[in-house]
Coordinates of C-alpha atoms in Angstrom, one line a residue:
X163 CA 53.8 99.8 119.9
X164 CA 56.4 99.0 117.2
X165 CA 54.9 101.7 114.9
X166 CA 55.1 104.3 117.7
X167 CA 58.7 103.4 118.3
X168 CA 59.5 103.6 114.6
X169 CA 57.8 107.0 114.4
X170 CA 59.8 108.3 117.4
X171 CA 63.0 106.9 115.9
X172 CA 62.3 108.6 112.5
X173 CA 61.6 111.9 114.3
X174 CA 64.9 111.6 116.2
X175 CA 66.9 111.0 113.1
X176 CA 65.1 113.7 111.2
X177 CA 66.1 116.2 113.9
X178 CA 69.7 115.0 113.7
X179 CA 69.7 115.5 109.9
X180 CA 68.4 119.0 110.4
X181 CA 71.3 120.0 112.7
X182 CA 73.1 123.1 111.4
X183 CA 70.3 123.5 108.7
X184 CA 68.9 127.0 108.5
X185 CA 65.1 126.8 109.2
X186 CA 62.4 129.4 109.4
X187 CA 60.6 129.4 112.7
X188 CA 57.9 131.4 114.6
X189 CA 58.3 133.0 118.0
X190 CA 55.6 131.5 120.2
X191 CA 56.5 132.8 123.7
X192 CA 59.2 134.6 125.7
X193 CA 60.1 133.4 129.2
X194 CA 62.8 135.6 130.8
X195 CA 65.9 135.2 128.7
X196 CA 64.6 132.3 126.7
X197 CA 62.7 132.8 123.5
X198 CA 60.7 129.8 122.4
X199 CA 60.5 129.2 118.7
X200 CA 58.2 126.7 116.8
X201 CA 60.4 125.5 113.9
X202 CA 57.9 123.0 112.3
X203 CA 56.7 119.5 112.9
X204 CA 55.5 120.2 116.4
X205 CA 59.1 121.0 117.3
X206 CA 60.1 123.7 119.6
X207 CA 63.4 125.2 120.5
X208 CA 64.9 127.9 122.6
X209 CA 67.0 130.9 121.4
X210 CA 68.9 133.0 124.0
X211 CA 67.4 136.5 124.0
X212 CA 70.8 138.1 123.7
X213 CA 71.2 136.7 120.2
X214 CA 68.4 139.0 118.9
X215 CA 69.5 142.4 117.6
X216 CA 66.0 143.8 118.2
X217 CA 63.5 142.9 121.0
X218 CA 61.7 139.6 119.9
X219 CA 57.9 139.6 119.4
X220 CA 55.5 136.7 119.6
X221 CA 54.3 135.7 116.1
X222 CA 57.4 137.1 114.3
X223 CA 59.2 134.9 111.8
X224 CA 62.9 134.2 112.5
X225 CA 65.7 132.2 110.8
X226 CA 67.3 129.8 113.2
X227 CA 69.7 127.0 113.2
X228 CA 69.6 123.8 115.3
X229 CA 72.7 123.7 117.5
X230 CA 71.5 120.8 119.7
X231 CA 68.5 118.7 118.6
X232 CA 67.1 118.1 122.1
X233 CA 68.1 119.2 125.6
X234 CA 67.1 117.5 128.9
X235 CA 64.0 119.7 129.0
X236 CA 62.9 118.3 125.6
X237 CA 63.6 121.5 123.7
X238 CA 66.1 122.0 120.9
X239 CA 68.8 124.6 121.4
X240 CA 68.5 127.1 118.5
X241 CA 70.8 129.9 117.4
X242 CA 70.4 133.1 115.3
X243 CA 74.1 134.0 115.4
X244 CA 75.0 130.6 114.0
X245 CA 72.7 131.3 111.1
X246 CA 74.8 134.4 110.3
X247 CA 78.0 132.4 110.5
X248 CA 76.6 129.7 108.2
X249 CA 75.5 132.4 105.7
X250 CA 78.9 133.9 105.8
X251 CA 80.5 130.5 105.3
X252 CA 78.1 129.7 102.4
X253 CA 78.8 133.1 100.8
X254 CA 82.6 132.5 101.1
X255 CA 82.2 129.0 99.7
X256 CA 80.3 130.2 96.7
X257 CA 82.9 132.9 96.1
X258 CA 85.8 130.5 96.4
X259 CA 84.1 128.0 94.0
X260 CA 84.1 130.8 91.4
X261 CA 87.4 132.4 92.1
X262 CA 89.4 129.2 92.9
X263 CA 92.0 131.3 94.7
X264 CA 92.0 132.9 98.1
X265 CA 94.2 135.0 100.4
X266 CA 94.7 134.6 104.1
X267 CA 97.0 134.7 107.1
X268 CA 98.5 131.6 108.5
X269 CA 97.4 131.7 112.1
X270 CA 97.9 128.4 113.9
X271 CA 99.8 125.1 113.6
X272 CA 97.5 122.1 113.7
X273 CA 98.1 118.4 113.1
X274 CA 99.3 118.0 109.5
X275 CA 99.4 121.7 108.6
X276 CA 98.0 125.1 109.5
X277 CA 94.7 127.0 110.1
X278 CA 94.6 130.0 107.7
X279 CA 92.3 132.9 108.4
X280 CA 90.7 133.8 105.0
X281 CA 88.3 136.5 106.4
X282 CA 84.8 136.7 107.9
X283 CA 86.0 134.6 110.8
X284 CA 86.4 131.6 108.4
X285 CA 89.5 129.4 108.5
X286 CA 90.9 127.1 105.8
X287 CA 93.2 124.1 106.3
X288 CA 96.6 124.3 104.6
X289 CA 98.4 120.9 104.7
X290 CA 102.1 121.0 105.5
X291 CA 102.9 119.3 102.1
X292 CA 101.0 122.1 100.3
X293 CA 102.8 125.1 101.8
X294 CA 105.7 125.3 99.4
X295 CA 107.4 123.5 96.5
X296 CA 110.3 122.6 98.8
X297 CA 109.7 120.8 102.2
X298 CA 109.0 123.0 105.2
X299 CA 111.8 122.5 107.7
X300 CA 110.9 125.3 110.1
X301 CA 107.1 125.3 110.5
X302 CA 106.9 128.2 113.0
X303 CA 108.5 130.5 110.5
X304 CA 105.3 130.5 108.5
X305 CA 103.1 131.7 111.3
X306 CA 101.4 135.2 110.7
X307 CA 102.6 135.1 107.1
X308 CA 100.1 136.4 104.5
X309 CA 99.7 134.0 101.6
X310 CA 97.8 133.4 98.3
X311 CA 96.6 129.9 97.7
X312 CA 94.6 127.6 95.4
X313 CA 91.3 126.2 96.7
X314 CA 91.6 122.4 96.6
X315 CA 88.2 121.3 98.1
X316 CA 85.1 122.7 99.8
X317 CA 83.1 120.3 102.0
X318 CA 79.8 122.0 103.0
X319 CA 78.7 119.1 105.2
X320 CA 81.9 119.4 107.4
X321 CA 82.4 123.1 106.7
X322 CA 85.9 122.3 105.6
X323 CA 88.0 124.3 103.1
X324 CA 91.4 122.9 102.0
X325 CA 93.9 125.1 100.2
X326 CA 97.3 124.8 98.6
X327 CA 99.9 127.5 98.2
X328 CA 102.2 124.9 96.5
X329 CA 99.8 124.2 93.7
X330 CA 99.4 127.8 92.9
X331 CA 103.2 128.2 92.7
X332 CA 103.5 125.2 90.5
X333 CA 100.8 126.4 88.1
X334 CA 102.4 129.8 87.9
X335 CA 105.8 128.2 87.2
X336 CA 104.2 126.0 84.6
X337 CA 102.7 129.1 82.9
X338 CA 106.0 130.9 83.0
X339 CA 107.8 127.8 81.8
X340 CA 105.7 127.7 78.6
X341 CA 106.6 131.3 77.9
X342 CA 110.3 130.8 78.6
X343 CA 110.6 127.6 76.6
X344 CA 109.2 129.4 73.6
X345 CA 112.1 131.9 73.7
X346 CA 114.9 129.4 74.2
X347 CA 116.9 128.3 71.2
X348 CA 119.0 125.2 70.6
X349 CA 122.7 126.1 70.6
X350 CA 122.4 129.1 72.9
X351 CA 124.3 129.4 76.2
X352 CA 122.3 129.8 79.4
X353 CA 122.8 129.8 83.1
X354 CA 121.0 127.4 85.4
X355 CA 120.9 126.2 89.0
X356 CA 121.9 122.6 89.9
X357 CA 118.8 120.8 91.3
X358 CA 120.2 117.3 91.7
X359 CA 123.2 115.1 90.9
X360 CA 123.0 111.4 90.1
X361 CA 125.3 108.8 88.6
X362 CA 124.0 109.3 85.0
X363 CA 124.0 113.1 85.0
X364 CA 123.1 116.5 86.5
X365 CA 119.7 118.0 86.7
X366 CA 119.6 121.8 86.1
X367 CA 116.9 124.4 86.4
X368 CA 117.1 126.9 83.6
X369 CA 114.7 129.8 84.4
X370 CA 112.1 127.3 85.7
X371 CA 112.6 124.8 82.9
X372 CA 114.1 121.4 83.8
X373 CA 117.2 120.3 82.0
X374 CA 119.6 117.3 82.1
X375 CA 123.3 117.2 81.5
X376 CA 124.0 113.5 80.7
X377 CA 127.3 112.3 82.0
X378 CA 128.5 111.9 78.3
X379 CA 128.1 115.7 77.9
X380 CA 130.0 116.7 81.0
X381 CA 133.5 116.4 79.6
X382 CA 135.2 115.6 76.2
X383 CA 137.4 113.1 77.9
X384 CA 134.4 111.2 79.4
X385 CA 136.4 110.8 82.6
X386 CA 134.7 113.4 84.8
X387 CA 132.0 112.3 87.3
X388 CA 128.9 114.4 87.7
X389 CA 129.7 114.7 91.4
X390 CA 133.1 116.2 90.9
X391 CA 132.2 119.0 88.5
X392 CA 129.5 120.8 90.5
X393 CA 127.2 120.7 93.6
X394 CA 123.5 121.1 94.3
X395 CA 122.4 124.8 94.4
X396 CA 125.4 126.0 92.4
X397 CA 125.0 128.2 89.3
X398 CA 126.5 126.8 86.2
X399 CA 126.7 127.8 82.5
X400 CA 125.4 125.3 80.0
X401 CA 124.8 125.0 76.3
X402 CA 121.3 124.0 75.1
X403 CA 121.8 121.1 72.7
X404 CA 118.1 120.0 72.3
X405 CA 114.7 121.3 73.3
X406 CA 111.7 118.9 73.9
X407 CA 108.9 121.5 73.7
X408 CA 106.2 118.9 74.1
X409 CA 107.6 117.6 77.4
X410 CA 109.1 120.9 78.3
X411 CA 112.6 119.5 78.9
X412 CA 116.1 120.7 77.9
X413 CA 119.1 118.6 77.0
X414 CA 122.2 120.4 78.1
X415 CA 126.0 120.2 77.8
X416 CA 129.0 121.5 79.7
X417 CA 131.6 120.1 77.4
X418 CA 130.2 121.9 74.3
X419 CA 130.9 125.2 75.9
X420 CA 134.5 124.6 74.6
X421 CA 135.8 123.2 71.4
X422 CA 136.5 119.5 71.0
X423 CA 140.2 119.1 71.8
X424 CA 140.4 116.1 69.5
X425 CA 139.7 118.3 66.6
X426 CA 143.3 119.6 67.0
X427 CA 144.9 116.8 68.9
X428 CA 148.0 116.7 66.6
X429 CA 148.7 120.3 67.6
X430 CA 148.4 119.5 71.3
X431 CA 150.0 116.1 71.7
X432 CA 152.6 114.2 69.6
X433 CA 154.1 110.7 69.9
X434 CA 157.2 110.6 72.1
X435 CA 156.1 113.6 74.1
X436 CA 156.2 113.6 77.9
X437 CA 152.9 114.4 79.6
X438 CA 151.5 114.5 83.1
X439 CA 148.1 113.0 84.0
X440 CA 146.0 112.0 86.9
X441 CA 144.8 108.4 87.4
X442 CA 141.0 108.4 87.2
X443 CA 140.0 104.8 86.8
X444 CA 141.7 101.4 86.9
X445 CA 140.3 98.5 84.8
X446 CA 141.5 95.0 84.0
X447 CA 142.7 96.1 80.6
X448 CA 144.5 99.3 81.7
X449 CA 144.3 102.6 83.4
X450 CA 142.4 105.7 82.3
X451 CA 144.3 109.0 82.7
X452 CA 143.0 112.5 82.7
X453 CA 145.3 114.8 80.7
X454 CA 145.3 118.5 80.3
X455 CA 142.8 120.2 78.0
X456 CA 140.1 117.6 78.9
X457 CA 141.9 114.8 76.9
X458 CA 141.6 111.1 77.9
X459 CA 144.7 109.1 78.2
X460 CA 145.0 105.3 78.5
X461 CA 147.8 103.1 79.7
X462 CA 147.5 99.5 78.6
X463 CA 148.4 96.8 81.2
X464 CA 151.4 95.8 79.1
X465 CA 152.7 99.4 79.2
X466 CA 152.9 99.7 82.9
X467 CA 156.4 98.4 83.1
X468 CA 155.7 96.7 86.4
X469 CA 154.5 99.9 88.0
X470 CA 151.4 100.0 90.3
X471 CA 149.5 103.3 89.9
X472 CA 147.0 104.6 92.4
X473 CA 143.8 106.5 91.8
X474 CA 143.8 110.3 92.1
X475 CA 147.6 110.4 91.9
X476 CA 149.5 112.3 89.2
X477 CA 152.2 110.6 87.2
X478 CA 154.5 111.3 84.2
X479 CA 153.9 109.4 81.0
X480 CA 155.3 109.0 77.5
X481 CA 152.9 109.3 74.5
X482 CA 153.1 106.2 72.3
X483 CA 150.3 107.0 69.8
X484 CA 146.9 108.7 69.3
X485 CA 143.8 106.5 69.0
X486 CA 141.4 108.7 67.1
X487 CA 138.7 106.1 66.8
X488 CA 138.5 105.6 70.6
X489 CA 139.4 109.2 71.3
X490 CA 142.3 108.3 73.5
X491 CA 146.0 109.1 73.8
X492 CA 147.9 105.8 74.4
X493 CA 150.5 106.2 77.1
X494 CA 153.4 104.4 78.6
X495 CA 154.7 104.6 82.2
X496 CA 158.0 106.3 82.9
X497 CA 160.3 105.2 85.7
X498 CA 159.4 108.0 88.1
X499 CA 157.8 108.3 91.5
X500 CA 154.3 109.8 91.6
X501 CA 153.9 113.5 92.3
X502 CA 152.4 114.5 95.7

């Protein structure tokens, strides 16, 4: 009894394993619109007669696929059209494994991404995160768009194909980046697009190559903040000061687009001269002042003459001396109201 049950159980699981497998069978009889096929192991199934392109004949061999292992009548539901679909899928999968790239049309939004028609009635899954190098904010705008994408995975068991347009773009950008970085030279002036701004500097895209303007290379005075000189998405001119070809990175400068004002500071500013400057930063030792021509000024606490200065306000000062070591012009407050 136990052996019979084990045998039946094994036969059941064997049939389940063979679902969607392409099997050769033999037509054993035709009953109305049902064509009975023996597909081995004393197993019989039914194929709807309309699936045959030519009139079926008893004894003829036919390739079938198990759609349902067993119906209530004890017969498996077989299909010829599914065989054609499976063969098309397999041909497509083999081609994609070789080519690694496919084209298709985004047809439908599904959970987590899109269904993409890649031809022959076959659809691939395009995750939302793999659509573009920037986040997709309007998913419906991508519908019916023809795309080219990289094949990420092919799962034959689940008949699943996952693709990525983003990866293809990134690989193309990487290829172009290698070509571009070979042509760039240290010391040359280039134009880039601001990608991001942080406290320590500005990230710039120069023809697809990532670059950084450190905050120390923004201004000669050292008083300008990365956030006040530009904004994300803006085009800016920069000077390439160093190229890391191994890591494909650029080190850039804004201040080196102009000459260092301290090289001719004696010609610009002299002790006793009256100058105007804007308060940039207040510290416990004094106040940092932004002067004209990107020069840093500094008012020591003892030179305030009792005055209270406010940030971002412009005042008039007297030049006391020039501190070349610290690259500062030492100033003294004048008895005058701040300019509006």
